[in-house]
PDB file of C-alpha atoms in Angstrom:
ATOM      1  CA  UNK A 287       0.385  38.078  38.520  1.00 52.00           C
ATOM      2  CA  UNK A 288      -0.057  34.664  37.221  1.00 68.00           C
ATOM      3  CA  UNK A 289      -3.253  32.549  38.208  1.00 73.00           C
ATOM      4  CA  UNK A 290      -2.712  30.225  41.203  1.00 85.00           C
ATOM      5  CA  UNK A 291      -2.159  26.649  40.242  1.00 91.00           C
ATOM      6  CA  UNK A 292      -2.500  25.376  43.849  1.00 93.00           C
ATOM      7  CA  UNK A 293      -5.704  26.530  45.558  1.00 93.00           C
ATOM      8  CA  UNK A 294      -7.435  26.237  48.955  1.00 94.00           C
ATOM      9  CA  UNK A 295      -8.908  22.764  49.394  1.00 94.00           C
ATOM     10  CA  UNK A 296      -6.490  20.973  47.075  1.00 94.00           C
ATOM     11  CA  UNK A 297      -4.680  17.793  48.178  1.00 95.00           C
ATOM     12  CA  UNK A 298      -0.825  18.313  47.854  1.00 96.00           C
ATOM     13  CA  UNK A 299       2.367  16.335  48.559  1.00 96.00           C
ATOM     14  CA  UNK A 300       5.427  18.032  49.953  1.00 96.00           C
ATOM     15  CA  UNK A 301       8.449  17.621  47.551  1.00 96.00           C
ATOM     16  CA  UNK A 302      11.313  18.724  49.754  1.00 95.00           C
ATOM     17  CA  UNK A 303      12.428  19.724  53.308  1.00 93.00           C
ATOM     18  CA  UNK A 304      11.832  18.154  56.626  1.00 94.00           C
ATOM     19  CA  UNK A 305       8.169  17.055  55.834  1.00 94.00           C
ATOM     20  CA  UNK A 306       9.074  15.522  52.394  1.00 95.00           C
ATOM     21  CA  UNK A 307       6.537  13.038  51.382  1.00 94.00           C
ATOM     22  CA  UNK A 308       3.749  14.112  53.721  1.00 95.00           C
ATOM     23  CA  UNK A 309       0.383  14.850  52.155  1.00 95.00           C
ATOM     24  CA  UNK A 310      -2.362  17.204  53.348  1.00 95.00           C
ATOM     25  CA  UNK A 311      -4.963  19.687  52.310  1.00 96.00           C
ATOM     26  CA  UNK A 312      -4.263  23.359  51.594  1.00 96.00           C
ATOM     27  CA  UNK A 313      -5.876  25.276  54.479  1.00 96.00           C
ATOM     28  CA  UNK A 314      -4.794  28.768  53.187  1.00 95.00           C
ATOM     29  CA  UNK A 315      -3.301  30.174  49.911  1.00 94.00           C
ATOM     30  CA  UNK A 316      -1.166  33.269  50.081  1.00 94.00           C
ATOM     31  CA  UNK A 317      -0.799  34.023  46.360  1.00 92.00           C
ATOM     32  CA  UNK A 318       0.867  37.457  46.821  1.00 93.00           C
ATOM     33  CA  UNK A 319       3.985  35.841  48.528  1.00 94.00           C
ATOM     34  CA  UNK A 320       3.721  32.431  46.632  1.00 93.00           C
ATOM     35  CA  UNK A 321       3.073  30.472  49.847  1.00 95.00           C
ATOM     36  CA  UNK A 322       0.425  27.941  51.077  1.00 96.00           C
ATOM     37  CA  UNK A 323      -0.394  26.607  54.375  1.00 96.00           C
ATOM     38  CA  UNK A 324      -0.943  22.857  54.464  1.00 96.00           C
ATOM     39  CA  UNK A 325      -2.709  20.943  57.364  1.00 96.00           C
ATOM     40  CA  UNK A 326      -0.190  18.834  59.531  1.00 94.00           C
ATOM     41  CA  UNK A 327       2.876  20.026  57.514  1.00 95.00           C
ATOM     42  CA  UNK A 328       5.594  22.409  58.658  1.00 95.00           C
ATOM     43  CA  UNK A 329       4.317  22.560  62.237  1.00 95.00           C
ATOM     44  CA  UNK A 330       6.052  25.468  64.114  1.00 96.00           C
ATOM     45  CA  UNK A 331       6.205  25.317  67.973  1.00 96.00           C
ATOM     46  CA  UNK A 332       5.962  28.501  69.882  1.00 94.00           C
ATOM     47  CA  UNK A 333       6.637  28.691  73.644  1.00 96.00           C
ATOM     48  CA  UNK A 334       3.700  30.930  75.268  1.00 94.00           C
ATOM     49  CA  UNK A 335       3.830  32.652  78.674  1.00 94.00           C
ATOM     50  CA  UNK A 336       0.810  32.306  80.688  1.00 95.00           C
ATOM     51  CA  UNK A 337      -1.672  35.229  79.967  1.00 94.00           C
ATOM     52  CA  UNK A 338      -5.115  36.252  80.838  1.00 94.00           C
ATOM     53  CA  UNK A 339      -6.686  34.359  77.928  1.00 92.00           C
ATOM     54  CA  UNK A 340      -4.420  31.308  78.424  1.00 89.00           C
ATOM     55  CA  UNK A 341      -3.450  30.890  82.061  1.00 93.00           C
ATOM     56  CA  UNK A 342      -1.785  27.626  81.617  1.00 93.00           C
ATOM     57  CA  UNK A 343       0.625  28.926  78.996  1.00 92.00           C
ATOM     58  CA  UNK A 344       2.738  26.121  77.482  1.00 94.00           C
ATOM     59  CA  UNK A 345       3.523  25.069  73.734  1.00 94.00           C
ATOM     60  CA  UNK A 346       1.538  26.367  70.860  1.00 93.00           C
ATOM     61  CA  UNK A 347       1.703  24.286  67.635  1.00 94.00           C
ATOM     62  CA  UNK A 348       0.599  25.784  64.326  1.00 95.00           C
ATOM     63  CA  UNK A 349       1.196  25.232  60.683  1.00 95.00           C
ATOM     64  CA  UNK A 350       3.699  27.797  58.953  1.00 96.00           C
ATOM     65  CA  UNK A 351       3.549  28.599  55.247  1.00 96.00           C
ATOM     66  CA  UNK A 352       5.536  26.707  52.744  1.00 95.00           C
ATOM     67  CA  UNK A 353       6.635  28.028  49.377  1.00 95.00           C
ATOM     68  CA  UNK A 354       4.336  26.795  46.569  1.00 95.00           C
ATOM     69  CA  UNK A 355       7.399  25.372  44.575  1.00 94.00           C
ATOM     70  CA  UNK A 356       7.815  22.843  47.494  1.00 95.00           C
ATOM     71  CA  UNK A 357       4.376  21.289  46.946  1.00 96.00           C
ATOM     72  CA  UNK A 358       2.734  19.431  44.086  1.00 96.00           C
ATOM     73  CA  UNK A 359      -0.910  18.499  43.372  1.00 96.00           C
ATOM     74  CA  UNK A 360      -1.849  14.926  44.099  1.00 95.00           C
ATOM     75  CA  UNK A 361      -3.851  12.891  41.573  1.00 91.00           C
ATOM     76  CA  UNK A 362      -6.519  10.228  42.598  1.00 88.00           C
ATOM     77  CA  UNK A 363      -3.888   7.491  42.603  1.00 87.00           C
ATOM     78  CA  UNK A 364      -1.798   9.460  45.054  1.00 87.00           C
ATOM     79  CA  UNK A 365       1.012  10.442  42.805  1.00 91.00           C
ATOM     80  CA  UNK A 366       2.485  14.073  42.447  1.00 95.00           C
ATOM     81  CA  UNK A 367       1.674  15.993  39.350  1.00 95.00           C
ATOM     82  CA  UNK A 368       2.257  19.385  37.754  1.00 95.00           C
ATOM     83  CA  UNK A 369      -0.662  21.586  36.939  1.00 94.00           C
ATOM     84  CA  UNK A 370      -1.267  23.428  33.756  1.00 95.00           C
ATOM     85  CA  UNK A 371      -4.104  25.643  32.452  1.00 94.00           C
ATOM     86  CA  UNK A 372      -6.245  24.631  29.250  1.00 94.00           C
ATOM     87  CA  UNK A 373      -9.332  26.119  27.790  1.00 94.00           C
ATOM     88  CA  UNK A 374     -12.098  23.555  27.588  1.00 91.00           C
ATOM     89  CA  UNK A 375     -15.560  24.346  26.475  1.00 91.00           C
ATOM     90  CA  UNK A 376     -14.724  28.109  26.545  1.00 92.00           C
ATOM     91  CA  UNK A 377     -13.502  27.990  30.195  1.00 92.00           C
ATOM     92  CA  UNK A 378     -10.101  28.173  31.501  1.00 93.00           C
ATOM     93  CA  UNK A 379      -9.426  25.126  33.668  1.00 94.00           C
ATOM     94  CA  UNK A 380      -6.804  23.485  35.672  1.00 94.00           C
ATOM     95  CA  UNK A 381      -5.591  20.225  34.271  1.00 94.00           C
ATOM     96  CA  UNK A 382      -3.195  17.522  35.888  1.00 94.00           C
ATOM     97  CA  UNK A 383      -0.188  17.046  33.533  1.00 94.00           C
ATOM     98  CA  UNK A 384       0.320  13.306  34.206  1.00 93.00           C
ATOM     99  CA  UNK A 385      -3.403  12.276  33.855  1.00 91.00           C
ATOM    100  CA  UNK A 386      -5.063  15.013  31.828  1.00 90.00           C
ATOM    101  CA  UNK A 387      -7.943  15.238  34.206  1.00 91.00           C
ATOM    102  CA  UNK A 388      -9.656  18.425  35.123  1.00 92.00           C
ATOM    103  CA  UNK A 389      -8.942  19.694  38.585  1.00 90.00           C
ATOM    104  CA  UNK A 390     -12.125  21.004  40.377  1.00 81.00           C
ATOM    105  CA  UNK A 391     -12.040  24.411  41.930  1.00 64.00           C
TER     106      UNK A 391
END
């Protein structure tokens, strides 16, 4: 399995779909299925019946996973970039392709 180019805590922009252009932070990374959960993006609404824990019931909103190919890392100037791996000072680090800067994490 290849190393994850998008990790938890990264700022990403959505490249396609109903939320195209939205940015957010990666809340959860699911590398085994190549998906990520981004805050405020791809919000799914579920109708919940009243229950013991939730006597009111109603609508439950939560972020659904997106495929990792639909998001791109955001640089400091707010533009989307691809990520590659390089070896710097004997360590394997993630590097933004457009700017060449090292991505923390």
